[in-house]
PDB file of C-alpha atoms and ligand atoms in Angstrom:
ATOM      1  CA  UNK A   2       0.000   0.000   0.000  1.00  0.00           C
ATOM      2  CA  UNK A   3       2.867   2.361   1.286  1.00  0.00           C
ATOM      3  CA  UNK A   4       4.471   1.402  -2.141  1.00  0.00           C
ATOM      4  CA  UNK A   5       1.877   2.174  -4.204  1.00  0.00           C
ATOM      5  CA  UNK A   6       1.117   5.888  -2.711  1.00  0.00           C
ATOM      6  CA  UNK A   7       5.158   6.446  -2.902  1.00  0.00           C
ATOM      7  CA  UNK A   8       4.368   5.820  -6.697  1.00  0.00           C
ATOM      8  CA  UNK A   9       1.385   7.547  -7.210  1.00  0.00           C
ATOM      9  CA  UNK A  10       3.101  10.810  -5.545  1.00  0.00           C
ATOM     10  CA  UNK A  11       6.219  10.514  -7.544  1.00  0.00           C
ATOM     11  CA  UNK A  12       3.640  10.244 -10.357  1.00  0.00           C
ATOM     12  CA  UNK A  13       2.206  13.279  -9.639  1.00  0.00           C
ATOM     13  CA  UNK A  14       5.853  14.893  -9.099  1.00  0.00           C
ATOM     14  CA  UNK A  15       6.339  13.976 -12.455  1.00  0.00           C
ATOM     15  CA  UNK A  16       3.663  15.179 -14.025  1.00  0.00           C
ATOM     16  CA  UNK A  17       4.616  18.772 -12.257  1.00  0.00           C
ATOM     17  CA  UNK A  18       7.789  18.837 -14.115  1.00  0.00           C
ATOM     18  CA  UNK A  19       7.680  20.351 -17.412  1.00  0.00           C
ATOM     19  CA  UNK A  20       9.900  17.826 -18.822  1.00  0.00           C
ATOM     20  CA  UNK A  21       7.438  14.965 -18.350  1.00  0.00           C
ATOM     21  CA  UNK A  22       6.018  13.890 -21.104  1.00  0.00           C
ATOM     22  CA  UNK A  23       2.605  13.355 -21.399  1.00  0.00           C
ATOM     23  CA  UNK A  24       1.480  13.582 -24.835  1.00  0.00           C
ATOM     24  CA  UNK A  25      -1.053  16.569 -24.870  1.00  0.00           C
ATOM     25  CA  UNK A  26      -4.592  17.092 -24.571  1.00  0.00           C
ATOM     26  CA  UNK A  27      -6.268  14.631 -26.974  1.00  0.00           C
ATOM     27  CA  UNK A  28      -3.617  12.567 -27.731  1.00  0.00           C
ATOM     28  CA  UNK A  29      -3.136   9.082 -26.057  1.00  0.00           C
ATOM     29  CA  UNK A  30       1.067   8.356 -25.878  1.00  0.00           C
ATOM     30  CA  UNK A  31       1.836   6.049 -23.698  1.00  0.00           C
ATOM     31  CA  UNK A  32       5.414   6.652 -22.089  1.00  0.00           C
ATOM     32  CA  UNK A  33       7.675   2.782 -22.223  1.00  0.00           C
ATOM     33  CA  UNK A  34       8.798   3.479 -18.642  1.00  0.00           C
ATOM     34  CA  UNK A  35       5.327   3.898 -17.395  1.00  0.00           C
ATOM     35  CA  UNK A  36       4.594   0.253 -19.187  1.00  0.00           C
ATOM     36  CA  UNK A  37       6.924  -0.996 -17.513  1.00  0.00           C
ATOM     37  CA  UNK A  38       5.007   0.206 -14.228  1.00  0.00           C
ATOM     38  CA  UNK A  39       1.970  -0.936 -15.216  1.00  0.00           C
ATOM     39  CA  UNK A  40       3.839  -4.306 -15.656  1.00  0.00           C
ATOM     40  CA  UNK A  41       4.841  -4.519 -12.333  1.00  0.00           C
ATOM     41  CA  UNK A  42       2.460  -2.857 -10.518  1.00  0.00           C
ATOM     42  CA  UNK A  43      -0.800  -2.574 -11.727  1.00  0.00           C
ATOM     43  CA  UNK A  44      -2.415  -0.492  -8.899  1.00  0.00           C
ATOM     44  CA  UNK A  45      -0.007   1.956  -9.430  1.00  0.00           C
ATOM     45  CA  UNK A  46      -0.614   1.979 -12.984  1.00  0.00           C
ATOM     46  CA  UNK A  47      -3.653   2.752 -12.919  1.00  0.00           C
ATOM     47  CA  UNK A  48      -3.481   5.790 -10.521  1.00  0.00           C
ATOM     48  CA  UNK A  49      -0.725   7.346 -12.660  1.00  0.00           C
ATOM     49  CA  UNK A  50      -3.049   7.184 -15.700  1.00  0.00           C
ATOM     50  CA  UNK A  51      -5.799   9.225 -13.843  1.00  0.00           C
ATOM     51  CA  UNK A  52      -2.871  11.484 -12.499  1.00  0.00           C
ATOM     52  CA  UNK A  53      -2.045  12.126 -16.203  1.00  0.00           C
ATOM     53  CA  UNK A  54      -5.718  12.272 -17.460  1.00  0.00           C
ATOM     54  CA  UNK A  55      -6.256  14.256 -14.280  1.00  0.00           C
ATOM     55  CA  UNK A  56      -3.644  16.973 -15.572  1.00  0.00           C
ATOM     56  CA  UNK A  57      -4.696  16.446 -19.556  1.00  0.00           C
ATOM     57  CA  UNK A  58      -8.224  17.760 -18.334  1.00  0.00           C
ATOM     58  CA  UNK A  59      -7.126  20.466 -16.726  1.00  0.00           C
ATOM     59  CA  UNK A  60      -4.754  21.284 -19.315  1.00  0.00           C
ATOM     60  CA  UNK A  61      -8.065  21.375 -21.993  1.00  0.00           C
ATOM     61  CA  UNK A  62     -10.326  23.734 -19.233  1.00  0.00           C
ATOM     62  CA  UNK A  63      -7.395  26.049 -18.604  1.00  0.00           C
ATOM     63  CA  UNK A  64      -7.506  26.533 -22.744  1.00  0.00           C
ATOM     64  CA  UNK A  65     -10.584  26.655 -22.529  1.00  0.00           C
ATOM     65  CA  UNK A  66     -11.232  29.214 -19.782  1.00  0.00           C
ATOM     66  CA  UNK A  67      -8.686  31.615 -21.401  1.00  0.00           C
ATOM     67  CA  UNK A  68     -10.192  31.270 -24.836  1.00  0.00           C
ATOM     68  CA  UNK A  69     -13.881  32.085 -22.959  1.00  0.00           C
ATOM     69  CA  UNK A  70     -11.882  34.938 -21.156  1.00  0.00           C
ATOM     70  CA  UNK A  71     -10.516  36.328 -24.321  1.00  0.00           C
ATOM     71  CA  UNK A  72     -13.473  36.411 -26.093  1.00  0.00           C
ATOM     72  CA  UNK A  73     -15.573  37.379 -23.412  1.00  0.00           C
ATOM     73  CA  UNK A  74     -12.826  41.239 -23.383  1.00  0.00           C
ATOM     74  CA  UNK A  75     -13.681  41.566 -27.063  1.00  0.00           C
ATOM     75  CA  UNK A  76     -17.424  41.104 -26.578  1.00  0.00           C
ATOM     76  CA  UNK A  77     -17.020  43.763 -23.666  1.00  0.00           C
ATOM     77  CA  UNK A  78     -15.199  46.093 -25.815  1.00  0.00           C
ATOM     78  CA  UNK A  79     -18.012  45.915 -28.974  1.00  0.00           C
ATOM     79  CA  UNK A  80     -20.650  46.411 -26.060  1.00  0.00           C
ATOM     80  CA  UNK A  81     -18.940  49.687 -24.929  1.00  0.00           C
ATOM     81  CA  UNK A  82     -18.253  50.745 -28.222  1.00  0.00           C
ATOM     82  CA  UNK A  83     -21.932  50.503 -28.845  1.00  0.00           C
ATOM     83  CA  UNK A  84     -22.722  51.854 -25.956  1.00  0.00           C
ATOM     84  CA  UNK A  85     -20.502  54.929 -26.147  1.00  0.00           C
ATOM     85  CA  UNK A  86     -22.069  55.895 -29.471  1.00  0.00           C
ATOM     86  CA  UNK A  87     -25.478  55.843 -28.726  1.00  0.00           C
ATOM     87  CA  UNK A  88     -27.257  59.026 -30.242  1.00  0.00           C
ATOM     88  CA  UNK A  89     -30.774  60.279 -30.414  1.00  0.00           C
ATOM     89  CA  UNK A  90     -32.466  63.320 -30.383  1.00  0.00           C
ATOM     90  CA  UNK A  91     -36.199  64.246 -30.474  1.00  0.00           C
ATOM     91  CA  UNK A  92     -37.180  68.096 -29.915  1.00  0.00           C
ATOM     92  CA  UNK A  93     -40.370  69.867 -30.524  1.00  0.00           C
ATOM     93  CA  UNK A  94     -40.455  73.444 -31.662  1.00  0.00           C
ATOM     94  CA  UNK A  95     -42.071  75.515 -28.393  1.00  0.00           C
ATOM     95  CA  UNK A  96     -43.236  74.338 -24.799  1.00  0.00           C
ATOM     96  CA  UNK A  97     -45.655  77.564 -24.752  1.00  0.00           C
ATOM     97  CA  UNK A  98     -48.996  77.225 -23.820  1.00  0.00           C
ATOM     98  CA  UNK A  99     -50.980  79.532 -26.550  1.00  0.00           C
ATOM     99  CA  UNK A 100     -50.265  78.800 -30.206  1.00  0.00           C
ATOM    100  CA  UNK A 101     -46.849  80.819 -31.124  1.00  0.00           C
ATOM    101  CA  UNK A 102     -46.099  81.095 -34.613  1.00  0.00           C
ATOM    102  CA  UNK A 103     -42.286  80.906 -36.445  1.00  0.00           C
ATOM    103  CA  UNK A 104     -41.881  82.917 -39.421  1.00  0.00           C
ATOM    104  CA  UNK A 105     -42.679  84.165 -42.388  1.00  0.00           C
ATOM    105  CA  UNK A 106     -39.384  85.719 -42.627  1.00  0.00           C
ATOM    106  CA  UNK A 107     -37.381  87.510 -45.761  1.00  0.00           C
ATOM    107  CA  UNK A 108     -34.771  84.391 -45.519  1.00  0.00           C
ATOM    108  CA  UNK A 109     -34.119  81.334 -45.227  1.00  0.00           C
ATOM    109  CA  UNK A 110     -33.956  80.697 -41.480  1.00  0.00           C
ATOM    110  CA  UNK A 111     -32.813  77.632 -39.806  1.00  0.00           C
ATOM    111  CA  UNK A 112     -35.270  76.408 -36.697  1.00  0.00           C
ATOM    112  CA  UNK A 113     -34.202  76.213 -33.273  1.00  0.00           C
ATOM    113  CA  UNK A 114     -36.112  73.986 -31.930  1.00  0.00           C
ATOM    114  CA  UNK A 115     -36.921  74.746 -28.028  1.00  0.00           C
ATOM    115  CA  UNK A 116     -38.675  71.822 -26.576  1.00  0.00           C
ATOM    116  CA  UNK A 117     -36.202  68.747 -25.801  1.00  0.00           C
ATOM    117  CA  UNK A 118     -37.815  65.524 -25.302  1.00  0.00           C
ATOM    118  CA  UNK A 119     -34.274  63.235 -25.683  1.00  0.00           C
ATOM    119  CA  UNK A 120     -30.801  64.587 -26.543  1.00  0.00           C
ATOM    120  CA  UNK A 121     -28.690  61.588 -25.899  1.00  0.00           C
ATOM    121  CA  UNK A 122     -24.984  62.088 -26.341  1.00  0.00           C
ATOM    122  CA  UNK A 123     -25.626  65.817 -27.143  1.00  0.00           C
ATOM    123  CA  UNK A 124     -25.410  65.880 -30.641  1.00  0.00           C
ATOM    124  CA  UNK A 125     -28.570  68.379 -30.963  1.00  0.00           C
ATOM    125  CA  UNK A 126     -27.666  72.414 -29.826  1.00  0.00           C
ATOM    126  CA  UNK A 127     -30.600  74.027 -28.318  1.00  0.00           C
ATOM    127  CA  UNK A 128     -29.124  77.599 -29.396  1.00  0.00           C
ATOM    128  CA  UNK A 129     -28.190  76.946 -32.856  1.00  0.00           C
ATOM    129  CA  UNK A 130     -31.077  73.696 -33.913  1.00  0.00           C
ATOM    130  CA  UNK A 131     -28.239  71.411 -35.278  1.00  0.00           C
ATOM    131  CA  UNK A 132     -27.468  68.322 -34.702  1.00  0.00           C
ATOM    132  CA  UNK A 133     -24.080  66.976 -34.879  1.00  0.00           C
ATOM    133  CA  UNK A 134     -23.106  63.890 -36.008  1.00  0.00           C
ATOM    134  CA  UNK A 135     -21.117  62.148 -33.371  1.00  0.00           C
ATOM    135  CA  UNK A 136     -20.188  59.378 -35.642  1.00  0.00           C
ATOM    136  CA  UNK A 137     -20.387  58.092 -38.794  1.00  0.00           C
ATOM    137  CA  UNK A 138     -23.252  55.823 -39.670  1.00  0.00           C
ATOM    138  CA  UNK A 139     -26.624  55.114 -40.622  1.00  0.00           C
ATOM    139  CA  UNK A 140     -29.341  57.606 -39.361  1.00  0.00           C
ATOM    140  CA  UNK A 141     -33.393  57.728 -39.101  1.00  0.00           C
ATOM    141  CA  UNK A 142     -34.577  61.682 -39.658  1.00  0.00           C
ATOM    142  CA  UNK A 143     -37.774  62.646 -39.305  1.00  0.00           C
ATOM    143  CA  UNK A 144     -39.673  65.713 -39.144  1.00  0.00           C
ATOM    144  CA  UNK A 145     -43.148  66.685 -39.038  1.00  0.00           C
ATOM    145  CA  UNK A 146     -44.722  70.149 -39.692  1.00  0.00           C
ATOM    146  CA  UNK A 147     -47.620  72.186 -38.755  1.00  0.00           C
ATOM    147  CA  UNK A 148     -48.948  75.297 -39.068  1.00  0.00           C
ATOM    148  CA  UNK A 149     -52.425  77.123 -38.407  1.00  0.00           C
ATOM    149  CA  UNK A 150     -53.552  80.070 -40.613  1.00  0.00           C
ATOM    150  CA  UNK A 151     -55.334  81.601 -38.530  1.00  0.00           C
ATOM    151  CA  UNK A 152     -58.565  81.758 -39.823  1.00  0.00           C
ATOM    152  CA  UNK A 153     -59.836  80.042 -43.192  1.00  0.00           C
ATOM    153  CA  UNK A 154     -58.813  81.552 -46.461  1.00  0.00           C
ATOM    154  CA  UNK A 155     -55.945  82.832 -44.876  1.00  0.00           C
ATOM    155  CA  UNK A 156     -52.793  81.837 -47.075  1.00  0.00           C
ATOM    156  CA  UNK A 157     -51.397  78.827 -45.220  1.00  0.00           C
ATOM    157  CA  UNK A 158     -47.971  77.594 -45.228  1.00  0.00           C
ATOM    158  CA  UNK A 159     -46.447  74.539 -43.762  1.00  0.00           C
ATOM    159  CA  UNK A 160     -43.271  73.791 -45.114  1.00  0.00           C
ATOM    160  CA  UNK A 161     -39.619  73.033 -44.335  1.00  0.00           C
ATOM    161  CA  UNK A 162     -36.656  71.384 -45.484  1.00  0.00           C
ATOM    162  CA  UNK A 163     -34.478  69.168 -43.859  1.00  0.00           C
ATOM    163  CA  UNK A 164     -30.813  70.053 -44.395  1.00  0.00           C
ATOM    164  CA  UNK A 165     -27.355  68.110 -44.588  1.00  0.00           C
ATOM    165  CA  UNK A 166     -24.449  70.237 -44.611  1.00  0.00           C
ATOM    166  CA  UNK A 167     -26.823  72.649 -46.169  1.00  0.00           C
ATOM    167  CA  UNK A 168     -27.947  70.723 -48.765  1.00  0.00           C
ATOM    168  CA  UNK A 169     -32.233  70.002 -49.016  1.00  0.00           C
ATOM    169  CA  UNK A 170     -32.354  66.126 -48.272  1.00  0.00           C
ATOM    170  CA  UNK A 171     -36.255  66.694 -48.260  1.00  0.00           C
ATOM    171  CA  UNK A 172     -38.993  68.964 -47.547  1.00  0.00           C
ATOM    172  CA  UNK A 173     -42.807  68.414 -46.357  1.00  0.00           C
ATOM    173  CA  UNK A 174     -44.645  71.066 -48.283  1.00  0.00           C
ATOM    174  CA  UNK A 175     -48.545  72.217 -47.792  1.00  0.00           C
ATOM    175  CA  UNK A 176     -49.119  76.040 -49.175  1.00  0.00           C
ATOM    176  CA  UNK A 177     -52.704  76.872 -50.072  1.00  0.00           C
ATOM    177  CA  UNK A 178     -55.885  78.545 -49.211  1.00  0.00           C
ATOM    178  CA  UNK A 179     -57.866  76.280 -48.812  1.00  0.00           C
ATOM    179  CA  UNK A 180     -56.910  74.733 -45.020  1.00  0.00           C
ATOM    180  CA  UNK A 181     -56.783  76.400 -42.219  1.00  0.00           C
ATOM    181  CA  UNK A 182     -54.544  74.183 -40.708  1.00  0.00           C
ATOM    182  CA  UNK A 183     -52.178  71.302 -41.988  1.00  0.00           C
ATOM    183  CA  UNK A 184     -49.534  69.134 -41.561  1.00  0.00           C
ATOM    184  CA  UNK A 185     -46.976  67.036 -43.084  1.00  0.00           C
ATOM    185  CA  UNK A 186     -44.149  64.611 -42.379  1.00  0.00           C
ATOM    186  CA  UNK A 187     -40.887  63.305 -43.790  1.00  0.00           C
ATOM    187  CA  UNK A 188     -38.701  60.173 -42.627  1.00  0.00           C
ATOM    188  CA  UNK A 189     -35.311  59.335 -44.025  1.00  0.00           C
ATOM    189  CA  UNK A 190     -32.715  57.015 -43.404  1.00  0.00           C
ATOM    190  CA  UNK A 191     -29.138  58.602 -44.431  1.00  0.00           C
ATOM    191  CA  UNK A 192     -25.610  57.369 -44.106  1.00  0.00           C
ATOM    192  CA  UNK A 193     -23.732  60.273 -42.749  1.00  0.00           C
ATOM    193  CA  UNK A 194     -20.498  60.934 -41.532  1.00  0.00           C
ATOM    194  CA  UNK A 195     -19.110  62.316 -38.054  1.00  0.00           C
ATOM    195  CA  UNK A 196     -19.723  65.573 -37.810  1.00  0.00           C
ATOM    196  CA  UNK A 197     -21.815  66.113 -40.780  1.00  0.00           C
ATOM    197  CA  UNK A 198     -24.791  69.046 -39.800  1.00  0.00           C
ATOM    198  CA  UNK A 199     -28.074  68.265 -39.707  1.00  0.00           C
ATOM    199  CA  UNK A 200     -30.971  71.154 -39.656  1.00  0.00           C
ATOM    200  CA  UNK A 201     -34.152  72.201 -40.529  1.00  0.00           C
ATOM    201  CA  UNK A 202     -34.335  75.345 -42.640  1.00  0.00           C
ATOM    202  CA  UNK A 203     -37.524  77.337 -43.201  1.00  0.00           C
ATOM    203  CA  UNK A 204     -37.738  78.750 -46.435  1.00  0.00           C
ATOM    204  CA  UNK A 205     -39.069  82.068 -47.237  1.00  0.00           C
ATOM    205  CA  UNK A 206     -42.636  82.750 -47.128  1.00  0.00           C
ATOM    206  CA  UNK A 207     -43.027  79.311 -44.691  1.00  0.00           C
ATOM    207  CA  UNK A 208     -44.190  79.587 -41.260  1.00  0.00           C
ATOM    208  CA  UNK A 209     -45.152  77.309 -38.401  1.00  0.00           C
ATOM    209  CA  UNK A 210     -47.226  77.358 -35.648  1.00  0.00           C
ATOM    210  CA  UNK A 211     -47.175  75.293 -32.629  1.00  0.00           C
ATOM    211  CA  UNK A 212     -47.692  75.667 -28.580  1.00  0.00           C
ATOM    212  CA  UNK A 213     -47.077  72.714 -25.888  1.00  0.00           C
ATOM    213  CA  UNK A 214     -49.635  70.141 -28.389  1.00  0.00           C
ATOM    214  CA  UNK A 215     -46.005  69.438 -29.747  1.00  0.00           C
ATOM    215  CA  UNK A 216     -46.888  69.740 -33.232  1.00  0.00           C
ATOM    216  CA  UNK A 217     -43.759  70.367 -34.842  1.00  0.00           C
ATOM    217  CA  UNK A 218     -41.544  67.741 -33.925  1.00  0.00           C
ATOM    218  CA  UNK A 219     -37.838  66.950 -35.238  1.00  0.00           C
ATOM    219  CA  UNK A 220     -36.111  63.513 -34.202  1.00  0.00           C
ATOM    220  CA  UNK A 221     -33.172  61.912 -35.556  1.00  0.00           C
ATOM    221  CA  UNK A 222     -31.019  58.582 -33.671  1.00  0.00           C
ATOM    222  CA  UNK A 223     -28.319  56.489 -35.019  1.00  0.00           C
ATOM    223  CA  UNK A 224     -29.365  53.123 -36.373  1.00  0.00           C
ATOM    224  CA  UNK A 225     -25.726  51.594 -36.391  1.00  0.00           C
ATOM    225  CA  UNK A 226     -22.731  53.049 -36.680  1.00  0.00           C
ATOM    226  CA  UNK A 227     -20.166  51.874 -39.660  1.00  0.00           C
ATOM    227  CA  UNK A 228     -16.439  53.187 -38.439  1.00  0.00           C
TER     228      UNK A 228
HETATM  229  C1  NAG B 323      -4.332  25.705 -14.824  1.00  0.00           C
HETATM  230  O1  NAG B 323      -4.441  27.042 -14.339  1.00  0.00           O
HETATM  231  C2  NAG B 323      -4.141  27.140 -12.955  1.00  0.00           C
HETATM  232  C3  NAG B 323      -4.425  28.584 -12.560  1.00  0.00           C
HETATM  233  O2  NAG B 323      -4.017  29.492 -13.521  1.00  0.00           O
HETATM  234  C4  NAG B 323      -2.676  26.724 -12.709  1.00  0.00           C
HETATM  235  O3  NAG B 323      -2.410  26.813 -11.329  1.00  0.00           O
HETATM  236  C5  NAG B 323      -2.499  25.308 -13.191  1.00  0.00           C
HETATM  237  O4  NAG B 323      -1.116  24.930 -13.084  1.00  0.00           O
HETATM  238  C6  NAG B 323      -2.916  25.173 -14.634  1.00  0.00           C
HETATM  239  N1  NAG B 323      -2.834  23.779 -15.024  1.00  0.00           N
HETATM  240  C7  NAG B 323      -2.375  23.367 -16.173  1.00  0.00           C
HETATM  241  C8  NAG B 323      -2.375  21.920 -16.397  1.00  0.00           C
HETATM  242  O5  NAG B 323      -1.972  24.168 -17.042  1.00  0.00           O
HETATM  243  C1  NAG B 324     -52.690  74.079 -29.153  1.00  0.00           C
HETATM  244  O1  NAG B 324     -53.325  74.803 -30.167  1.00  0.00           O
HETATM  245  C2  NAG B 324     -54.374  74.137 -30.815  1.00  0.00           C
HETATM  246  C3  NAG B 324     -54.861  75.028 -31.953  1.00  0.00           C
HETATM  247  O2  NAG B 324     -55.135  76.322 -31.521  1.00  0.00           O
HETATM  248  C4  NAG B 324     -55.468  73.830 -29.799  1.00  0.00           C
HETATM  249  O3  NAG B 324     -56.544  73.154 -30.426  1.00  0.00           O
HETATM  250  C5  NAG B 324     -54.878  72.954 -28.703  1.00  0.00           C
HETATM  251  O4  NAG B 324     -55.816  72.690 -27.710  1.00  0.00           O
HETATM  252  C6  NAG B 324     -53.672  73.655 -28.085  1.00  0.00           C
HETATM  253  N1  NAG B 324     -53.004  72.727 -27.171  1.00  0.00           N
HETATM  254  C7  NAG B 324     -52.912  72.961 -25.875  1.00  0.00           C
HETATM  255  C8  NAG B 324     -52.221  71.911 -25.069  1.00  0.00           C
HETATM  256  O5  NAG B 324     -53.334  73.949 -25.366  1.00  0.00           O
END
């Protein structure tokens, strides 16, 4: 008994030592000295083979746990990424209570809209009504216009156009006579780059009405980002 114990530790001595050679994870050598072992003594044979199969499992979970562990840093480091860029705005144009009207004016006048329902990551100015890109990728844009004559017959005029770097990307238009009141919406979805300037411009002649009824709304959040 004492024997086979002596054995088994110096097994397990041996299987400490890098120069041991056990063959690998997977693979089945069989060492002629240990043979010889199991030859003479096959108690002790048999504990040295679950010593080695003992050390060939670790072996395969340590691999294992440090693949897991590697991929599990690059899954972390996606999730921030995504994380980090997350962007969305939604604003309306006034939080008053009576109806307040914007424009007509002689220009072309972008609209600062006052009323912020979202501004996550900050990409929409209050002051100035543009958003700024944080990132490159693929955008939803919508807008929605309204505006209120008055009284029918009036000349009504609910239009805008939604700007990229000052270009017109696409306008809701409704001018007649014949409304007192009407609306109109627009939804995109653009690929722009960081820092590219998103606004909404009101052309001459347009105006808008609105009050805390939110009816002129402009909202715009990053779909996925491609850099
Ligand atoms: C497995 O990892 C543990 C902890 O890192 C270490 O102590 C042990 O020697 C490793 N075993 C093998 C067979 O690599
Ligand atoms: C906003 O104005 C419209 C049109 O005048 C009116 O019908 C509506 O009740 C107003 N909304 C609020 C919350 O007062």
């Amino acid at each position: 008994m004492r024997a086979i114990v002596l054995l088994c530790l110096l097994g397990s001595a041996m299987a400490e030592d890098d120069s041991f050679s056990w063959g690998g994870p997977g693979k089945n050598v069989v060492d002629p000295a240990e043979n010889n072992v199991c030859l003479t003594d096959q108690a002790s044979c048999g504990c040295c083979l679950m010593q080695q199969q003992i050390h060939r499992m670790e072996t395969f979970f340590n691999m294992t746990l440090n693949q897991l562990e590697k991929e599990l840093i690059k899954t972390m480091t996606v999730l921030n990424n995504v994380r980090d860029s997350r962007s969305a705005f939604s604003v309306a144009l006034t939080n008053e209570d009576s109806l307040t009207c914007f424009g007509p004016f002689r220009d072309d006048k972008v609209i600062a809209y006052k009323h912020v329902f979202i501004n996550l990551g900050n990409g929409y100015s209050v002051d100035t009504g543009i958003f700024t890109a944080p990132r490159s990728g693929v955008y939803s844009l919508a807008l929605t216009v309204y505006s209120d004559a008055g009284s029918p017959g009036n000349s009504l005029a609910a239009c805008a156009t939604l700007q990229v770097n000052g270009q017109v990307v696409a306008g809701p238009r409704e001018k007649n006579m014949q409304d007192q009141e009407d609306s109109a919406t627009i939804v995109v979805a653009l690929h722009l780059l960081a820092g590219d300037i998103v606004a909404v411009s009101l052309p001459i002649g347009c105006f808008l009405c609105d009050n805390n009824s939110h009816y002129n709304t402009f909202t715009g959040f990053l779909l996925y980002a491609t850099d």
